[in-house]
Coordinates of C-alpha atoms in Angstrom, one line a residue:
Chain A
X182 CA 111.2 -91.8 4.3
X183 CA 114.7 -91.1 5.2
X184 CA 114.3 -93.6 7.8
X185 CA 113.3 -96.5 5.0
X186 CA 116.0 -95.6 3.7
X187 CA 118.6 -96.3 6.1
X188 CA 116.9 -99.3 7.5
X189 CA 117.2 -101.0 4.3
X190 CA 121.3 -99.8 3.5
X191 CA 121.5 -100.8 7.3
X192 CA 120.1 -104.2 6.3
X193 CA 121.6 -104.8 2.8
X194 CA 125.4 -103.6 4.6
X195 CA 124.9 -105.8 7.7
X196 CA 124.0 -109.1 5.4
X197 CA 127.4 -108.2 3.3
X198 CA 129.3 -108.1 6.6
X199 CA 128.0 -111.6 7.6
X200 CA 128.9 -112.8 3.9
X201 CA 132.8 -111.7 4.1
X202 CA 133.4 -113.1 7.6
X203 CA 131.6 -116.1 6.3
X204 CA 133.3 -116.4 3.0
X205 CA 136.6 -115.5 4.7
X206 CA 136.4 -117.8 7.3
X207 CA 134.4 -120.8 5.8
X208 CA 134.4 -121.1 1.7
X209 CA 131.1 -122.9 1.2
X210 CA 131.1 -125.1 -1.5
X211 CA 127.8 -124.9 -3.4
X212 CA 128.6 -120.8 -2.9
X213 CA 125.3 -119.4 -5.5
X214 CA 123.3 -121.4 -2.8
X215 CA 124.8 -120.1 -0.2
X216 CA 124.6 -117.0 -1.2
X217 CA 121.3 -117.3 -2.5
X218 CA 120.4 -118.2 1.2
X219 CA 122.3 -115.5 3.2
X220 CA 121.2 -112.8 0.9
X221 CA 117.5 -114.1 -0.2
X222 CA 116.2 -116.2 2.7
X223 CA 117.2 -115.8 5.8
X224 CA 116.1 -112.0 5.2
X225 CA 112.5 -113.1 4.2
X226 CA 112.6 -115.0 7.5
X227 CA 112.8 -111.4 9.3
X228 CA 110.7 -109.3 6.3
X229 CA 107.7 -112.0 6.6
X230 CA 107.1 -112.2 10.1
X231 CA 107.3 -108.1 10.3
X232 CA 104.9 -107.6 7.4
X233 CA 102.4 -110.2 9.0
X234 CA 102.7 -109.4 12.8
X235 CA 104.3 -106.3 13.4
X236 CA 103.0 -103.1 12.5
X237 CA 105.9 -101.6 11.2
X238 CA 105.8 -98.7 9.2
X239 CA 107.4 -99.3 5.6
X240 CA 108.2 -102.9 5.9
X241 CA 106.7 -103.2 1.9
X242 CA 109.1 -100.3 1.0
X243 CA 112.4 -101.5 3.1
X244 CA 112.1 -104.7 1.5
X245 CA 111.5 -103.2 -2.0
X246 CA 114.8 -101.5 -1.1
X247 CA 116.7 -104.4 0.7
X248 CA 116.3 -106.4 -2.6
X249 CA 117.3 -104.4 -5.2
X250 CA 120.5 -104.0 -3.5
X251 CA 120.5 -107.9 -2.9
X252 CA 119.6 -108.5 -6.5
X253 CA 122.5 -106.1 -7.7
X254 CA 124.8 -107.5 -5.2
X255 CA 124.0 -111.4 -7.0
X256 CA 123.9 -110.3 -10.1
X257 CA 127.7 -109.2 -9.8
X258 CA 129.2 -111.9 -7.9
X259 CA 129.9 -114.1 -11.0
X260 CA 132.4 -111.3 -11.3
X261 CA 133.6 -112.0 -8.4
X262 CA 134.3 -115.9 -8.8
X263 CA 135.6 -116.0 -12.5
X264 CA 138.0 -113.5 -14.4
X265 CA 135.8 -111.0 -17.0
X266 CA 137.4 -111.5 -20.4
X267 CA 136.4 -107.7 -21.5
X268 CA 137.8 -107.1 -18.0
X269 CA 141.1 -108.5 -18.6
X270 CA 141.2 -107.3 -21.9
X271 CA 141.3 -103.7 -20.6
X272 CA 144.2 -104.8 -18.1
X273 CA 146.0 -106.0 -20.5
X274 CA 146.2 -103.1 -22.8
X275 CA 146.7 -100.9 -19.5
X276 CA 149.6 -102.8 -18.5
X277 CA 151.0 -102.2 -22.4
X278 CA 149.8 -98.8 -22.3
X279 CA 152.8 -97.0 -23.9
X280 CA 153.5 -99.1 -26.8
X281 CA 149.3 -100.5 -27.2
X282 CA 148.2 -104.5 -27.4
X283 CA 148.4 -106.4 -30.4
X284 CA 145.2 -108.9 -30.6
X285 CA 147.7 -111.6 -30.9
X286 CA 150.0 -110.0 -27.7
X287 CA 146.2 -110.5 -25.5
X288 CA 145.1 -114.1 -27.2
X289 CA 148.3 -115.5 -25.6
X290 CA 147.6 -114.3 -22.2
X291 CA 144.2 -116.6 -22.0
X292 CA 143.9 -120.4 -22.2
X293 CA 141.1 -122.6 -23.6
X294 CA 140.7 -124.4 -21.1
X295 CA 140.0 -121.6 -18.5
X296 CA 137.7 -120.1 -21.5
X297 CA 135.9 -122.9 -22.8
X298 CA 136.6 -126.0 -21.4
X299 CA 135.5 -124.7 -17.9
X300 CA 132.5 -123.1 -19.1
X301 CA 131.6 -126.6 -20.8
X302 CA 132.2 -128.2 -17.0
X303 CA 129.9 -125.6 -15.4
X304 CA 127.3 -126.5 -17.8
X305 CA 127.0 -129.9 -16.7
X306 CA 127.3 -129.4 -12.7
X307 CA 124.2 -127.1 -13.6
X308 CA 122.5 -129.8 -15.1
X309 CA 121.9 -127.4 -18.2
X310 CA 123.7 -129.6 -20.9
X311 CA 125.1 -133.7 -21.2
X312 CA 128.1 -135.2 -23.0
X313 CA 126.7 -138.3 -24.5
X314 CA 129.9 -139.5 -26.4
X315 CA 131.4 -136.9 -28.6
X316 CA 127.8 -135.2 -29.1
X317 CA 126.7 -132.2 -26.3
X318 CA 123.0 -132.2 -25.3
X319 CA 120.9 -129.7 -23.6
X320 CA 118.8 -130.9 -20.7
X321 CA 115.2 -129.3 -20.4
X322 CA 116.9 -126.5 -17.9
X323 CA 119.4 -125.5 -20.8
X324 CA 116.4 -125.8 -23.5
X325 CA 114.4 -123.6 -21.2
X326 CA 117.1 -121.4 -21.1
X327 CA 117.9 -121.2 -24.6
X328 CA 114.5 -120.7 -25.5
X329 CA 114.3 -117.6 -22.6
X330 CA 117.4 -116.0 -24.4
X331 CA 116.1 -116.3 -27.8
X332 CA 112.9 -115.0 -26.5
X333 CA 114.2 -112.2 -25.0
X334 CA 116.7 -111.3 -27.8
X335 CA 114.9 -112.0 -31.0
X336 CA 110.9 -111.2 -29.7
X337 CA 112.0 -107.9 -27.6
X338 CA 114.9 -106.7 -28.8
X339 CA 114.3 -107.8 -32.5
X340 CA 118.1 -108.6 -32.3
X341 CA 120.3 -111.4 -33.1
X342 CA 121.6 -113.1 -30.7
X343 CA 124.5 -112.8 -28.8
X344 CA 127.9 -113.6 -29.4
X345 CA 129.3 -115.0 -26.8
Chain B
X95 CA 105.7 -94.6 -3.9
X96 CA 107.0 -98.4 -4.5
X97 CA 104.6 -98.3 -7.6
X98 CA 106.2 -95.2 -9.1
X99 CA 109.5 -96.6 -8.2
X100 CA 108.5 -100.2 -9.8
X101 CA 106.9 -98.4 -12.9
X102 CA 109.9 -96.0 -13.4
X103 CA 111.8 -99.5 -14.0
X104 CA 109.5 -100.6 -16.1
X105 CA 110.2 -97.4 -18.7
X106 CA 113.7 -97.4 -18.3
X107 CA 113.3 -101.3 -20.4
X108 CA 110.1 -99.7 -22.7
X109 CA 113.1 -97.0 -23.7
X110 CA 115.6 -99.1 -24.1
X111 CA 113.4 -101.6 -26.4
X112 CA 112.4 -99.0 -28.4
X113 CA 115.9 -97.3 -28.8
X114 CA 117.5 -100.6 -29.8
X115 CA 114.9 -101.5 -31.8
X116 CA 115.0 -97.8 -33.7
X117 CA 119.0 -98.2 -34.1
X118 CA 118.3 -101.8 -35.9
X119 CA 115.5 -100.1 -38.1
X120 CA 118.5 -97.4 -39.1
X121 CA 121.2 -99.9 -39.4
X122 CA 123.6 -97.9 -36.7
X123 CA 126.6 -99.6 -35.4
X124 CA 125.6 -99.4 -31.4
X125 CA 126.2 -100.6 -28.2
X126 CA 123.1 -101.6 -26.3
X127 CA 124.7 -101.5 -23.3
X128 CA 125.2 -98.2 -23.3
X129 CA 122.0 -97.5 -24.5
X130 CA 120.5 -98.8 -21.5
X131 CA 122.7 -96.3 -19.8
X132 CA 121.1 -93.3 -21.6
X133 CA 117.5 -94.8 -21.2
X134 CA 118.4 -94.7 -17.6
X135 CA 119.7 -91.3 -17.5
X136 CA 116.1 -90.0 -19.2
X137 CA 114.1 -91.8 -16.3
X138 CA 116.3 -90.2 -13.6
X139 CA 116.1 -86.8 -14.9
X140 CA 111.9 -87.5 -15.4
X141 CA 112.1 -88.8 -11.6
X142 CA 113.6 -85.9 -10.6
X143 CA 111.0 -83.8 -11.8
X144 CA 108.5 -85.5 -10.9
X145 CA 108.7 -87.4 -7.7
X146 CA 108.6 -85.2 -4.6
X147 CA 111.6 -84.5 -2.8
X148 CA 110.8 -86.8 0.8
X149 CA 110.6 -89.9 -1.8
X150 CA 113.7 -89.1 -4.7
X151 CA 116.1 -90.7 -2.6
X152 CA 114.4 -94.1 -2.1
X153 CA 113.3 -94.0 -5.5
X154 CA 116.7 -93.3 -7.3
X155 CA 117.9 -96.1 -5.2
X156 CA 115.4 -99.0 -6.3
X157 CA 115.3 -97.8 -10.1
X158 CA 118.7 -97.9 -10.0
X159 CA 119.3 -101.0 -8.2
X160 CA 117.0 -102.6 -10.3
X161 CA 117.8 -101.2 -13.7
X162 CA 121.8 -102.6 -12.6
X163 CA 120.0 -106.1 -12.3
X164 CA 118.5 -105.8 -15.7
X165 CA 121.9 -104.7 -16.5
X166 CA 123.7 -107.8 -16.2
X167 CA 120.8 -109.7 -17.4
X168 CA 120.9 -107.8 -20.7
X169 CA 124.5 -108.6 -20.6
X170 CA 124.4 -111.9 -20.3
X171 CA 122.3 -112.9 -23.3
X172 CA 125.5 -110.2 -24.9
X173 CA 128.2 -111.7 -23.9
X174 CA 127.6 -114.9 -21.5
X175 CA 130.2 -117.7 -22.8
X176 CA 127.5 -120.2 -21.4
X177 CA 125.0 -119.2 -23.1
X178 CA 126.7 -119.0 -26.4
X179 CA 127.8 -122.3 -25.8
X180 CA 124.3 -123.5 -25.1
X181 CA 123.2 -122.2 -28.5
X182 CA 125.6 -123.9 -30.1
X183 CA 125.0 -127.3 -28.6
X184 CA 121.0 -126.2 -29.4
X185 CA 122.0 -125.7 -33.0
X186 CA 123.3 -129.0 -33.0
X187 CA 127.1 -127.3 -33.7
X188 CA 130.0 -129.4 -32.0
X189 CA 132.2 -126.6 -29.9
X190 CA 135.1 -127.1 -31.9
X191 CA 138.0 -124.5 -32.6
X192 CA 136.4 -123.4 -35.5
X193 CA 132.9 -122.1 -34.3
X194 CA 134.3 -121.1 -31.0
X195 CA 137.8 -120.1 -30.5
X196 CA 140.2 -117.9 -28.4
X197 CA 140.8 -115.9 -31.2
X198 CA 137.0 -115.1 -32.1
X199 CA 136.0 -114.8 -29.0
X200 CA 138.5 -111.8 -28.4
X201 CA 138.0 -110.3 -31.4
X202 CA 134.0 -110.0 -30.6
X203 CA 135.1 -108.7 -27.2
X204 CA 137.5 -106.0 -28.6
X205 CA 134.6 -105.2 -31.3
X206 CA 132.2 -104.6 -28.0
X207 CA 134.5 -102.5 -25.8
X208 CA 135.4 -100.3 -29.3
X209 CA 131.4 -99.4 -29.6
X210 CA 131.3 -98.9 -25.8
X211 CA 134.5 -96.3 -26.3
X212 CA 136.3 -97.8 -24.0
X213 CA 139.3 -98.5 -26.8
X214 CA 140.7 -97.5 -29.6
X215 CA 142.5 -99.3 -32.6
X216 CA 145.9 -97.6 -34.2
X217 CA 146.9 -99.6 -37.1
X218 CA 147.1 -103.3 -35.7
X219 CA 147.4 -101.7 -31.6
X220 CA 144.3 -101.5 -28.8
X221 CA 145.2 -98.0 -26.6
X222 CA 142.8 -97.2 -23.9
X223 CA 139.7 -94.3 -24.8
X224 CA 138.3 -94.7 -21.1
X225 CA 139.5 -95.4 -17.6
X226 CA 135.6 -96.3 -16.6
X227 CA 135.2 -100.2 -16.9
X228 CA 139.0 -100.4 -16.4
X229 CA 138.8 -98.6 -12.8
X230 CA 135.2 -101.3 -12.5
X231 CA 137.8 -104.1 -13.0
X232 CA 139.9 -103.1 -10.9
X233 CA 137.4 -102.6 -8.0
X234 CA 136.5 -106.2 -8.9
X235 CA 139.6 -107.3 -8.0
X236 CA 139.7 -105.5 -4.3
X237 CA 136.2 -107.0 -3.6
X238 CA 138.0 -110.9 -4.8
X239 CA 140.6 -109.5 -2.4
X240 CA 138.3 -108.8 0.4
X241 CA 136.5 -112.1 -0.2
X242 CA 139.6 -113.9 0.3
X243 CA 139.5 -115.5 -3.2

């Protein structure tokens, strides 16, 4: 078991290392596809062919393992790309420890356009929503999405939705 | 072993369904989030019980790999500025000033970290309760650092 173990750390750690010389060296543009591609396929190319051909023992398990940490290691990059509000927030009233934060004092440190109006341009390179004049429309990827969230918020959790 | 593992996952969202769920019915003033982390810390302690020791490792690993994914997934239906924005356009709302501004969206955020006791308020001033997601965002900035962004 221990061996599973390491084999898939060894894995997960030696994709990371390729994805920092990569990122350091060459910023791809489209970088979730990219990523999405270092960390999700070009793995499958090696797991596939060992589960099929090879007589490996644990393949099923290291790749379990291999892409949970993969799946953790995606889920966080937004983080990454884009600055947290709640995490700026909390660096705000660290950095005004002594005398606290008014709500006012942290509003002034963020912009709307790196809050909103960004977040309004990502939404149409991802094809989720159109400007069609001064009205915003969702595309059937945004609907679909909508409709998973209110799903998922209202059906499971019986709560109200998110705000924002 | 990747079935107990995959199952174990599987209880840590039963939990957390049924805790949120419980706290609605009762009307408590909760943070999911950290809710999730409870319902997590029950499934590790069961796991530790139950699954033999040659397995624990690689199963605390997945569960808790996994149950980080569902994390931000959670999360993002919480907090994700797109997908509130998406609502609002599906709601037919125009994202004006007035149904989406700086000022509400940092009050809602300063609402969250209070129930997640990561701050407190002293007459109109936000101090610091917990250094936890505070030290997280800093170790967000070192990994930008190390990606060269």
């Amino acid at each position: 078991m221990n061996s599973i173990v390491i084999t898939g750390i060894a894995i997960f750690f030696a994709i990371l290392l390729i994805h920092i010389v990569v990122w350091n060296i060459l910023r791809p543009k489209s970088e979730i596809t990219a990523l999405f591609a270092l960390f999700i396929i070009f793995p499958a190319m090696m797991f596939i062919p060992m589960a099929i051909f090879a007589s490996t023992a644990g393949v099923v398990e290291i790749t379990l393992l291999y892409y949970a940490l993969a799946a953790a290691y995606i889920q966080s990059y937004p983080g990454f790309k884009i600055t947290i509000p709640s995490f700026k927030i909390l660096q705000i009233i660290y950095e005004q420890r002594r005398s606290g934060a008014k709500k006012e004092e942290i509003a002034e440190k963020f912009d709307r356009h790196e809050l909103i109006d960004d977040r309004l341009n990502l939404l149409v390179v991802d094809r989720l929503a159109i400007r069609e004049g001064p009205i915003w429309v969702l595309t059937w990827r945004g609907k679909v999405l909508v409709y998973f969230f209110i799903f998922f918020r209202k059906k499971i959790y019986g709560m109200e939705l998110g705000e924002g | 072993m990747i079935l107990i593992a995959l199952f174990a996952f599987g209880a840590v969202i039963c939990i957390h369904v049924l805790f949120v769920r419980l706290l609605i019915k009762a009307k408590a003033s909760f943070s999911p989030q950290i809710w999730l982390l409870y319902s997590l810390c029950i499934v590790n302690v069961i796991s530790v019980v139950i699954v033999s020791r040659s397995d624990l490792l690689y199963h605390l690993l997945v569960l808790n790999a996994l149950t980080y994914s569902y994390f931000h997934l959670f999360n993002m239906s919480d907090t994700a500025r797109r997908i509130k924005l998406l609502i609002l356009i599906h709601r037919g709302k125009n994202i004006t000033n007035d149904n989406y501004s700086i000022e509400s969206m940092i009050e809602v955020r300063l609402q969250r970290l209070h129930k997640m006791r990561q701050i407190y308020q002293d007459a109109d001033s936000y101090y610091l309760r917990s250094y936890f997601l505070l030290g997280i965002s800093f170790l967000f900035e070192g990994w930008k650092k190390i990606l060269a962004r």
